[in-house]
Every structure is written in C-alpha cells, then in structure tokens.
C-alpha cells in the first residue's frame, strides 16, 4: 500500500534528551513537511523539504532539526533546546512543493515529556 | 501575514441534515488556494475539498461543497446529508504560490463537528 508512515505512535522524552521521529513515504513524492499540533491551535509548520538534500525552516523551527538524505525519509529530531516539546507531530508529503498540490498526511506521533 | 479564522469551535448536526462550517482568511494576494481538511479521532488529516482562488465556480466533492466568496475572503464548507462518520475536527487552510520563502499551508484553529442521531 502506498502511503506515509510515522513511528513511533507515542514517544516519551526525558529532560535534556534528544529524540527522533521517523517519517517514511513510498509515494515517490519530492516534497515533505513536518507540522506540530497543539490543543486549540491549527497545525504549524516546523520544517519542509522540497527535494532530497535540501530543507528549509518553517514558522517554529527553533529546537528542531531535520535531514533529507533519502527521498522517502524525512526524520525530525526534537532537541533539548525545545523547551515545550509536548505536542502531536504530523508529517506530510506532496508530489511537489506547489501551492495547489495536495499534502498527504501520516498518522502522527504524540510526544510526551516525562 | 496571512491568517485563517474559524469562529465556530464546535458545531452539532443531526444525521441526514445539512451543516455549514465557516472560515474567513486575511490576505493581500490575488492567487492562492484554499483547503478543508478533516481530522477524525484517529488524528490523521484527510483532504476534503480544495478551491483555487481564480476559479469562480465553487468546488464540490459528493456531499461536500464550498461557498467561496473572494471579495469577502470567506470559504465555508457545507456538508449535506450528514453521516456519523463525518464527526471530526475540520480545519480550513490557505496557501499561496511559493515566493522564495516557505510555501506553506496556514491553518485555522479548527471546528469540532458532532453528528447526532
């Protein structure tokens, strides 16, 4: 089946720890995105990548890092610099980074701080 | 900065009835795209419908249709013959062509739709 997978479904972070959220797609999409969702708010863009080996910061990139070494993979690392990481994280992809392109979303990862 | 406003935090509709979810946006752009996404309890975002700003005809997808009023910057979603499976959070989103900075979706805060028997 074609689609986007995110793992793990739940992730627990200890203070001062870096954690990495996985996002994989087999849709052959060039563009990939990471969003953060907090209660009562819409999704906010963390990072996005238009093509392999390239990525740009979104609105709330501080405390996060990404890599795009393979077309199908776009992992997000939540660093210890992110002081309020508890949120729901959604990964998305689209064929290209065009304004009319539909973004397809993964099932999400919920990150909790211990 | 572009903003998207959904003024109805919660709505309720009876099964088989029609409901309209409102969305307004603020932009100085003339060319852009608008979307409605559905987020069911599984929390996976699913595209419901999209509208291109330069098209005057309102988009429709089966039981879902939009009322796009460009001058008023309004983009409401109408759900006809509501079904129990329509219960979800609905997000309105806006996107402009890439200008060299982040070509991103800007989301509203969502409307939670309940469907009752």
mmCIF file of C-alpha atoms in Angstrom:
data_model
loop_
_atom_site.group_PDB
_atom_site.id
_atom_site.type_symbol
_atom_site.label_atom_id
_atom_site.label_comp_id
_atom_site.label_asym_id
_atom_site.label_seq_id
_atom_site.Cartn_x
_atom_site.Cartn_y
_atom_site.Cartn_z
ATOM 1 C CA UNK A 1 0.000 0.000 0.000
ATOM 2 C CA UNK A 2 1.250 3.493 -0.809
ATOM 3 C CA UNK A 3 1.278 5.983 1.978
ATOM 4 C CA UNK A 4 3.086 7.745 4.781
ATOM 5 C CA UNK A 5 4.163 6.009 7.941
ATOM 6 C CA UNK A 6 5.257 7.655 11.160
ATOM 7 C CA UNK A 7 6.862 5.957 14.114
ATOM 8 C CA UNK A 8 6.576 5.595 16.950
ATOM 9 C CA UNK A 9 2.925 6.339 17.657
ATOM 10 C CA UNK A 10 3.839 7.531 21.162
ATOM 11 C CA UNK A 11 7.220 8.809 22.298
ATOM 12 C CA UNK A 12 8.399 9.821 25.729
ATOM 13 C CA UNK A 13 11.253 12.230 26.239
ATOM 14 C CA UNK A 14 13.260 12.824 29.357
ATOM 15 C CA UNK A 15 14.571 16.261 30.227
ATOM 16 C CA UNK A 16 17.695 17.128 28.245
ATOM 17 C CA UNK A 17 17.246 14.267 25.811
ATOM 18 C CA UNK A 18 17.143 14.440 22.034
ATOM 19 C CA UNK A 19 14.553 12.248 20.337
ATOM 20 C CA UNK A 20 13.960 11.452 16.678
ATOM 21 C CA UNK A 21 10.589 10.995 15.000
ATOM 22 C CA UNK A 22 10.517 8.880 11.880
ATOM 23 C CA UNK A 23 8.595 9.708 8.693
ATOM 24 C CA UNK A 24 8.703 7.472 5.621
ATOM 25 C CA UNK A 25 6.743 7.702 2.386
ATOM 26 C CA UNK A 26 6.548 5.364 -0.599
ATOM 27 C CA UNK A 27 4.531 7.735 -2.774
ATOM 28 C CA UNK A 28 7.605 8.942 -4.700
ATOM 29 C CA UNK A 29 6.845 12.487 -3.546
ATOM 30 C CA UNK A 30 9.525 15.146 -3.796
ATOM 31 C CA UNK A 31 8.253 17.411 -1.019
ATOM 32 C CA UNK A 32 7.913 16.549 2.658
ATOM 33 C CA UNK A 33 6.788 18.554 5.674
ATOM 34 C CA UNK A 34 6.695 18.461 9.465
ATOM 35 C CA UNK A 35 3.885 20.098 11.420
ATOM 36 C CA UNK A 36 3.215 20.498 15.113
ATOM 37 C CA UNK A 37 -0.323 20.432 16.505
ATOM 38 C CA UNK A 38 -1.187 21.795 19.953
ATOM 39 C CA UNK A 39 -4.642 21.734 21.571
ATOM 40 C CA UNK A 40 -6.844 24.576 20.390
ATOM 41 C CA UNK A 41 -4.448 25.527 17.629
ATOM 42 C CA UNK A 42 -4.106 24.684 13.998
ATOM 43 C CA UNK A 43 -1.079 22.973 12.548
ATOM 44 C CA UNK A 44 2.130 24.956 12.451
ATOM 45 C CA UNK A 45 4.993 24.252 10.041
ATOM 46 C CA UNK A 46 8.310 23.232 11.599
ATOM 47 C CA UNK A 47 10.460 22.312 8.580
ATOM 48 C CA UNK A 48 9.904 21.404 4.986
ATOM 49 C CA UNK A 49 11.925 19.858 2.175
ATOM 50 C CA UNK A 50 11.289 20.449 -1.492
ATOM 51 C CA UNK A 51 13.794 17.864 -2.686
ATOM 52 C CA UNK A 52 16.410 15.426 -1.432
ATOM 53 C CA UNK A 53 19.377 17.016 0.381
ATOM 54 C CA UNK A 54 17.524 20.288 0.793
ATOM 55 C CA UNK A 55 15.278 21.647 3.556
ATOM 56 C CA UNK A 56 14.063 24.979 4.893
ATOM 57 C CA UNK A 57 12.826 26.279 8.238
ATOM 58 C CA UNK A 58 9.158 26.845 8.789
ATOM 59 C CA UNK A 59 7.495 29.089 11.344
ATOM 60 C CA UNK A 60 8.626 27.284 14.502
ATOM 61 C CA UNK A 61 11.956 25.616 13.671
ATOM 62 C CA UNK A 62 13.775 26.552 16.893
ATOM 63 C CA UNK A 63 14.681 23.481 18.914
ATOM 64 C CA UNK A 64 14.167 21.106 15.984
ATOM 65 C CA UNK A 65 16.416 19.669 13.278
ATOM 66 C CA UNK A 66 15.812 17.558 10.174
ATOM 67 C CA UNK A 67 17.669 15.725 7.431
ATOM 68 C CA UNK A 68 16.657 14.611 3.964
ATOM 69 C CA UNK A 69 19.283 12.142 2.788
ATOM 70 C CA UNK A 70 16.788 9.917 1.007
ATOM 71 C CA UNK A 71 13.710 10.835 -0.993
ATOM 72 C CA UNK A 72 11.459 8.594 1.065
ATOM 73 C CA UNK A 73 12.644 9.644 4.519
ATOM 74 C CA UNK A 74 12.419 12.912 6.474
ATOM 75 C CA UNK A 75 13.232 12.360 10.164
ATOM 76 C CA UNK A 76 12.639 15.094 12.733
ATOM 77 C CA UNK A 77 14.837 15.450 15.803
ATOM 78 C CA UNK A 78 13.449 17.253 18.818
ATOM 79 C CA UNK A 79 16.465 18.606 20.654
ATOM 80 C CA UNK A 80 16.879 19.549 24.295
ATOM 81 C CA UNK A 81 16.666 23.190 23.177
ATOM 82 C CA UNK A 82 12.935 22.724 22.526
ATOM 83 C CA UNK A 83 11.543 23.687 25.933
ATOM 84 C CA UNK A 84 7.939 22.699 25.323
ATOM 85 C CA UNK A 85 8.001 19.644 23.064
ATOM 86 C CA UNK A 86 4.771 18.014 24.236
ATOM 87 C CA UNK A 87 2.555 18.008 21.156
ATOM 88 C CA UNK A 88 1.217 15.928 18.299
ATOM 89 C CA UNK A 89 3.575 15.820 15.311
ATOM 90 C CA UNK A 90 2.341 15.269 11.786
ATOM 91 C CA UNK A 91 4.425 14.505 8.739
ATOM 92 C CA UNK A 92 3.100 15.201 5.248
ATOM 93 C CA UNK A 93 4.246 14.854 1.660
ATOM 94 C CA UNK A 94 3.188 16.147 -1.732
ATOM 95 C CA UNK A 95 4.317 15.365 -5.304
ATOM 96 C CA UNK A 96 5.971 18.786 -5.470
ATOM 97 C CA UNK A 97 6.069 21.858 -3.295
ATOM 98 C CA UNK A 98 3.436 23.711 -5.285
ATOM 99 C CA UNK A 99 0.617 25.831 -3.850
ATOM 100 C CA UNK A 100 -2.094 23.707 -5.441
ATOM 101 C CA UNK A 101 -0.525 20.413 -4.500
ATOM 102 C CA UNK A 102 -2.424 18.262 -2.053
ATOM 103 C CA UNK A 103 -0.480 17.366 1.044
ATOM 104 C CA UNK A 104 -0.977 13.815 2.278
ATOM 105 C CA UNK A 105 -0.537 13.279 5.997
ATOM 106 C CA UNK A 106 0.785 10.438 8.097
ATOM 107 C CA UNK A 107 -0.949 9.134 11.247
ATOM 108 C CA UNK A 108 1.145 11.286 13.582
ATOM 109 C CA UNK A 109 3.356 10.838 16.641
ATOM 110 C CA UNK A 110 2.407 12.041 20.092
ATOM 111 C CA UNK A 111 5.426 13.249 22.060
ATOM 112 C CA UNK A 112 5.227 13.493 25.828
ATOM 113 C CA UNK A 113 7.812 14.780 28.276
ATOM 114 C CA UNK A 114 8.476 12.721 31.396
ATOM 115 C CA UNK B 1 0.874 37.851 7.452
ATOM 116 C CA UNK B 2 -1.839 35.547 6.298
ATOM 117 C CA UNK B 3 -4.346 34.405 8.900
ATOM 118 C CA UNK B 4 -7.188 31.925 8.816
ATOM 119 C CA UNK B 5 -10.111 32.264 11.233
ATOM 120 C CA UNK B 6 -12.633 29.618 12.140
ATOM 121 C CA UNK B 7 -15.071 31.283 14.508
ATOM 122 C CA UNK B 8 -17.040 28.161 15.450
ATOM 123 C CA UNK B 9 -15.088 25.981 17.914
ATOM 124 C CA UNK B 10 -17.887 23.407 17.924
ATOM 125 C CA UNK B 11 -20.904 22.584 15.784
ATOM 126 C CA UNK B 12 -23.559 19.925 16.006
ATOM 127 C CA UNK B 13 -25.788 18.453 13.317
ATOM 128 C CA UNK B 14 -28.354 15.710 13.216
ATOM 129 C CA UNK B 15 -27.790 12.765 10.960
ATOM 130 C CA UNK B 16 -29.081 13.394 7.413
ATOM 131 C CA UNK B 17 -29.222 17.153 7.990
ATOM 132 C CA UNK B 18 -27.033 19.869 6.475
ATOM 133 C CA UNK B 19 -24.411 21.896 8.299
ATOM 134 C CA UNK B 20 -22.171 24.773 7.262
ATOM 135 C CA UNK B 21 -18.755 25.445 8.770
ATOM 136 C CA UNK B 22 -17.392 28.950 8.373
ATOM 137 C CA UNK B 23 -13.890 30.127 7.529
ATOM 138 C CA UNK B 24 -12.510 33.566 6.793
ATOM 139 C CA UNK B 25 -8.991 34.489 5.837
ATOM 140 C CA UNK B 26 -6.894 37.572 5.512
ATOM 141 C CA UNK B 27 -4.588 38.064 2.551
ATOM 142 C CA UNK B 28 -3.349 40.654 0.110
ATOM 143 C CA UNK B 29 -2.633 38.008 -2.527
ATOM 144 C CA UNK B 30 -4.871 37.500 -5.554
ATOM 145 C CA UNK B 31 -3.696 33.997 -6.432
ATOM 146 C CA UNK B 32 -3.969 31.335 -3.761
ATOM 147 C CA UNK B 33 -5.538 28.020 -2.813
ATOM 148 C CA UNK B 34 -7.950 27.101 -0.058
ATOM 149 C CA UNK B 35 -8.475 23.703 1.518
ATOM 150 C CA UNK B 36 -10.696 21.946 4.008
ATOM 151 C CA UNK B 37 -9.110 19.084 5.910
ATOM 152 C CA UNK B 38 -10.868 16.602 8.181
ATOM 153 C CA UNK B 39 -9.205 15.123 11.263
ATOM 154 C CA UNK B 40 -11.196 12.173 12.674
ATOM 155 C CA UNK B 41 -10.463 10.650 16.094
ATOM 156 C CA UNK B 42 -7.599 8.696 14.507
ATOM 157 C CA UNK B 43 -5.989 12.153 14.098
ATOM 158 C CA UNK B 44 -4.884 11.554 10.522
ATOM 159 C CA UNK B 45 -5.551 14.623 8.382
ATOM 160 C CA UNK B 46 -7.617 13.925 5.283
ATOM 161 C CA UNK B 47 -8.237 16.371 2.450
ATOM 162 C CA UNK B 48 -11.950 17.041 1.987
ATOM 163 C CA UNK B 49 -12.004 19.663 -0.736
ATOM 164 C CA UNK B 50 -9.874 22.369 -2.348
ATOM 165 C CA UNK B 51 -10.605 25.621 -4.170
ATOM 166 C CA UNK B 52 -8.443 27.672 -6.488
ATOM 167 C CA UNK B 53 -8.943 31.383 -5.972
ATOM 168 C CA UNK B 54 -9.010 32.226 -9.664
ATOM 169 C CA UNK B 55 -11.910 29.838 -10.255
ATOM 170 C CA UNK B 56 -15.291 31.410 -9.602
ATOM 171 C CA UNK B 57 -17.116 28.100 -9.573
ATOM 172 C CA UNK B 58 -17.492 26.621 -6.112
ATOM 173 C CA UNK B 59 -15.815 23.240 -5.639
ATOM 174 C CA UNK B 60 -17.908 20.172 -4.809
ATOM 175 C CA UNK B 61 -16.991 16.645 -3.759
ATOM 176 C CA UNK B 62 -20.025 14.422 -3.344
ATOM 177 C CA UNK B 63 -21.800 15.607 -0.163
ATOM 178 C CA UNK B 64 -19.235 18.344 0.463
ATOM 179 C CA UNK B 65 -19.349 21.741 -1.207
ATOM 180 C CA UNK B 66 -17.923 25.153 -0.558
ATOM 181 C CA UNK B 67 -19.236 28.693 -0.743
ATOM 182 C CA UNK B 68 -16.242 30.734 -1.866
ATOM 183 C CA UNK B 69 -16.704 34.492 -1.620
ATOM 184 C CA UNK B 70 -13.412 36.004 -2.750
ATOM 185 C CA UNK B 71 -14.291 39.635 -2.102
ATOM 186 C CA UNK B 72 -15.454 38.805 1.393
ATOM 187 C CA UNK B 73 -12.493 36.428 1.928
ATOM 188 C CA UNK B 74 -14.866 33.733 3.048
ATOM 189 C CA UNK B 75 -14.644 29.993 2.408
ATOM 190 C CA UNK B 76 -17.389 27.991 4.110
ATOM 191 C CA UNK B 77 -17.874 24.232 3.921
ATOM 192 C CA UNK B 78 -21.342 22.721 3.530
ATOM 193 C CA UNK B 79 -21.901 19.097 4.436
ATOM 194 C CA UNK B 80 -25.157 17.665 3.127
ATOM 195 C CA UNK B 81 -26.878 14.522 4.338
ATOM 196 C CA UNK B 82 -24.572 14.358 7.352
ATOM 197 C CA UNK B 83 -23.391 10.923 8.423
ATOM 198 C CA UNK B 84 -21.987 9.648 11.704
ATOM 199 C CA UNK B 85 -18.630 9.231 10.009
ATOM 200 C CA UNK B 86 -18.490 12.974 9.367
ATOM 201 C CA UNK B 87 -17.859 13.614 13.062
ATOM 202 C CA UNK B 88 -14.370 15.079 13.260
ATOM 203 C CA UNK B 89 -12.322 18.242 13.570
ATOM 204 C CA UNK B 90 -12.425 20.290 10.387
ATOM 205 C CA UNK B 91 -9.586 22.630 9.503
ATOM 206 C CA UNK B 92 -9.632 25.370 6.920
ATOM 207 C CA UNK B 93 -6.251 26.078 5.321
ATOM 208 C CA UNK B 94 -4.782 28.605 2.909
ATOM 209 C CA UNK B 95 -1.728 28.524 0.674
ATOM 210 C CA UNK B 96 -0.033 30.996 -1.641
ATOM 211 C CA UNK B 97 2.365 30.301 -4.507
ATOM 212 C CA UNK B 98 5.983 29.952 -3.466
ATOM 213 C CA UNK B 99 7.616 33.370 -3.267
ATOM 214 C CA UNK B 100 11.010 32.072 -2.230
ATOM 215 C CA UNK B 101 10.062 31.690 1.392
ATOM 216 C CA UNK B 102 8.100 28.867 2.899
ATOM 217 C CA UNK B 103 5.244 27.939 0.608
ATOM 218 C CA UNK B 104 3.197 26.675 3.463
ATOM 219 C CA UNK B 105 -0.301 25.808 4.483
ATOM 220 C CA UNK B 106 -1.692 28.216 7.066
ATOM 221 C CA UNK B 107 -4.333 26.502 9.166
ATOM 222 C CA UNK B 108 -7.248 27.790 11.189
ATOM 223 C CA UNK B 109 -7.847 26.554 14.733
ATOM 224 C CA UNK B 110 -10.493 24.043 13.693
ATOM 225 C CA UNK B 111 -14.192 23.336 14.224
ATOM 226 C CA UNK B 112 -15.254 20.201 16.035
ATOM 227 C CA UNK B 113 -18.324 18.699 14.364
ATOM 228 C CA UNK B 114 -20.610 16.384 16.282
ATOM 229 C CA UNK B 115 -23.186 14.296 14.452
ATOM 230 C CA UNK B 116 -26.171 13.139 16.471
ATOM 231 C CA UNK B 117 -28.832 10.535 15.773
#
